[in-house]
């Protein structure tokens, strides 16, 4: 359950310098089934598009990701939606 019948992912990266990476990722999830309070439910297919970047220098790294760019409203589990468009950053 909750596993899509088919799944596809396409990711491309661009390296503008030796220390940096920009990437784009598109994912497609086919329809799938879930069991919810004893009954089977068919969940619709959906796709997402993400962008991100990483910069590294002297043992340090900063990254930024924007997930679900087109703000798709979909469910990974029946009745529970995933986060809308989200921005994450990190430094390490």
mmCIF file of C-alpha atoms in Angstrom:
data_model
loop_
_atom_site.group_PDB
_atom_site.id
_atom_site.type_symbol
_atom_site.label_atom_id
_atom_site.label_comp_id
_atom_site.label_asym_id
_atom_site.label_seq_id
_atom_site.Cartn_x
_atom_site.Cartn_y
_atom_site.Cartn_z
ATOM 1 C CA UNK A 1 0.000 0.000 0.000
ATOM 2 C CA UNK A 2 0.916 3.646 -0.609
ATOM 3 C CA UNK A 3 3.506 2.540 -3.142
ATOM 4 C CA UNK A 4 2.848 3.921 -6.606
ATOM 5 C CA UNK A 5 2.356 1.464 -9.448
ATOM 6 C CA UNK A 6 5.028 3.393 -11.378
ATOM 7 C CA UNK A 7 7.532 6.101 -10.423
ATOM 8 C CA UNK A 8 9.822 8.317 -12.472
ATOM 9 C CA UNK A 9 12.525 10.784 -11.538
ATOM 10 C CA UNK A 10 14.661 13.115 -13.625
ATOM 11 C CA UNK A 11 17.454 15.155 -12.061
ATOM 12 C CA UNK A 12 19.973 17.412 -13.692
ATOM 13 C CA UNK A 13 22.890 19.248 -12.101
ATOM 14 C CA UNK A 14 24.934 22.211 -13.260
ATOM 15 C CA UNK A 15 28.312 23.058 -11.749
ATOM 16 C CA UNK A 16 29.014 26.765 -12.363
ATOM 17 C CA UNK A 17 32.272 26.487 -10.417
ATOM 18 C CA UNK A 18 34.391 23.834 -8.755
ATOM 19 C CA UNK A 19 32.711 24.570 -5.400
ATOM 20 C CA UNK A 20 29.082 24.996 -6.396
ATOM 21 C CA UNK A 21 26.174 22.957 -7.717
ATOM 22 C CA UNK A 22 22.700 23.941 -8.886
ATOM 23 C CA UNK A 23 20.137 21.226 -9.530
ATOM 24 C CA UNK A 24 16.569 20.661 -10.647
ATOM 25 C CA UNK A 25 14.550 17.521 -9.994
ATOM 26 C CA UNK A 26 11.171 16.414 -11.334
ATOM 27 C CA UNK A 27 9.396 13.379 -9.863
ATOM 28 C CA UNK A 28 6.245 11.608 -11.045
ATOM 29 C CA UNK A 29 4.236 9.195 -8.920
ATOM 30 C CA UNK A 30 1.567 7.006 -10.520
ATOM 31 C CA UNK A 31 -1.732 6.283 -8.766
ATOM 32 C CA UNK A 32 -1.609 3.969 -5.765
ATOM 33 C CA UNK A 33 -3.813 2.329 -3.159
ATOM 34 C CA UNK A 34 -4.069 2.840 0.570
ATOM 35 C CA UNK A 35 -6.009 1.120 3.304
ATOM 36 C CA UNK A 36 -7.943 3.592 5.437
ATOM 37 C CA UNK A 37 -10.207 2.419 8.287
ATOM 38 C CA UNK A 38 -10.613 -1.029 6.741
ATOM 39 C CA UNK A 39 -11.364 0.044 3.168
ATOM 40 C CA UNK A 40 -9.186 0.421 0.083
ATOM 41 C CA UNK A 41 -8.794 3.920 -1.347
ATOM 42 C CA UNK A 42 -7.204 4.803 -4.691
ATOM 43 C CA UNK A 43 -4.948 7.868 -4.493
ATOM 44 C CA UNK A 44 -4.385 10.027 -7.570
ATOM 45 C CA UNK A 45 -1.083 10.350 -9.385
ATOM 46 C CA UNK A 46 0.966 13.525 -8.918
ATOM 47 C CA UNK A 47 4.242 15.164 -9.862
ATOM 48 C CA UNK A 48 6.600 17.513 -8.048
ATOM 49 C CA UNK A 49 9.385 19.849 -9.126
ATOM 50 C CA UNK A 50 12.279 20.887 -6.850
ATOM 51 C CA UNK A 51 15.236 23.269 -7.186
ATOM 52 C CA UNK A 52 18.324 23.549 -5.035
ATOM 53 C CA UNK A 53 21.902 24.638 -4.746
ATOM 54 C CA UNK A 54 25.019 23.920 -2.714
ATOM 55 C CA UNK A 55 28.201 25.945 -2.212
ATOM 56 C CA UNK A 56 31.297 24.460 -0.516
ATOM 57 C CA UNK A 57 34.498 26.123 0.681
ATOM 58 C CA UNK A 58 37.261 25.264 3.175
ATOM 59 C CA UNK A 59 35.389 22.389 4.819
ATOM 60 C CA UNK A 60 32.133 24.354 5.059
ATOM 61 C CA UNK A 61 28.904 24.078 3.086
ATOM 62 C CA UNK A 62 25.753 26.121 2.633
ATOM 63 C CA UNK A 63 22.700 24.802 0.812
ATOM 64 C CA UNK A 64 19.249 26.004 -0.195
ATOM 65 C CA UNK A 65 16.326 23.914 -1.487
ATOM 66 C CA UNK A 66 12.884 24.873 -2.726
ATOM 67 C CA UNK A 67 10.598 21.839 -2.768
ATOM 68 C CA UNK A 68 7.223 21.435 -4.480
ATOM 69 C CA UNK A 69 7.755 24.622 -6.522
ATOM 70 C CA UNK A 70 4.312 24.534 -8.154
ATOM 71 C CA UNK A 71 2.655 24.031 -4.758
ATOM 72 C CA UNK A 72 0.880 20.779 -5.691
ATOM 73 C CA UNK A 73 -1.722 19.606 -3.199
ATOM 74 C CA UNK A 74 -1.443 15.833 -2.969
ATOM 75 C CA UNK A 75 -1.623 13.029 -0.433
ATOM 76 C CA UNK A 76 1.081 10.492 0.294
ATOM 77 C CA UNK A 77 -1.234 8.740 2.764
ATOM 78 C CA UNK A 78 -5.034 8.901 2.576
ATOM 79 C CA UNK A 79 -6.232 11.977 4.427
ATOM 80 C CA UNK A 80 -2.765 13.390 5.162
ATOM 81 C CA UNK A 81 -1.456 16.039 2.798
ATOM 82 C CA UNK A 82 2.231 16.806 2.387
ATOM 83 C CA UNK A 83 3.771 20.208 2.981
ATOM 84 C CA UNK A 84 3.049 22.936 0.442
ATOM 85 C CA UNK A 85 5.880 24.782 -1.271
ATOM 86 C CA UNK A 86 8.769 24.663 1.191
ATOM 87 C CA UNK A 87 12.170 26.331 1.504
ATOM 88 C CA UNK A 88 15.028 24.726 3.434
ATOM 89 C CA UNK A 89 18.509 26.019 4.088
ATOM 90 C CA UNK A 90 21.485 24.590 5.915
ATOM 91 C CA UNK A 91 25.003 25.495 6.933
ATOM 92 C CA UNK A 92 27.590 23.009 8.082
#
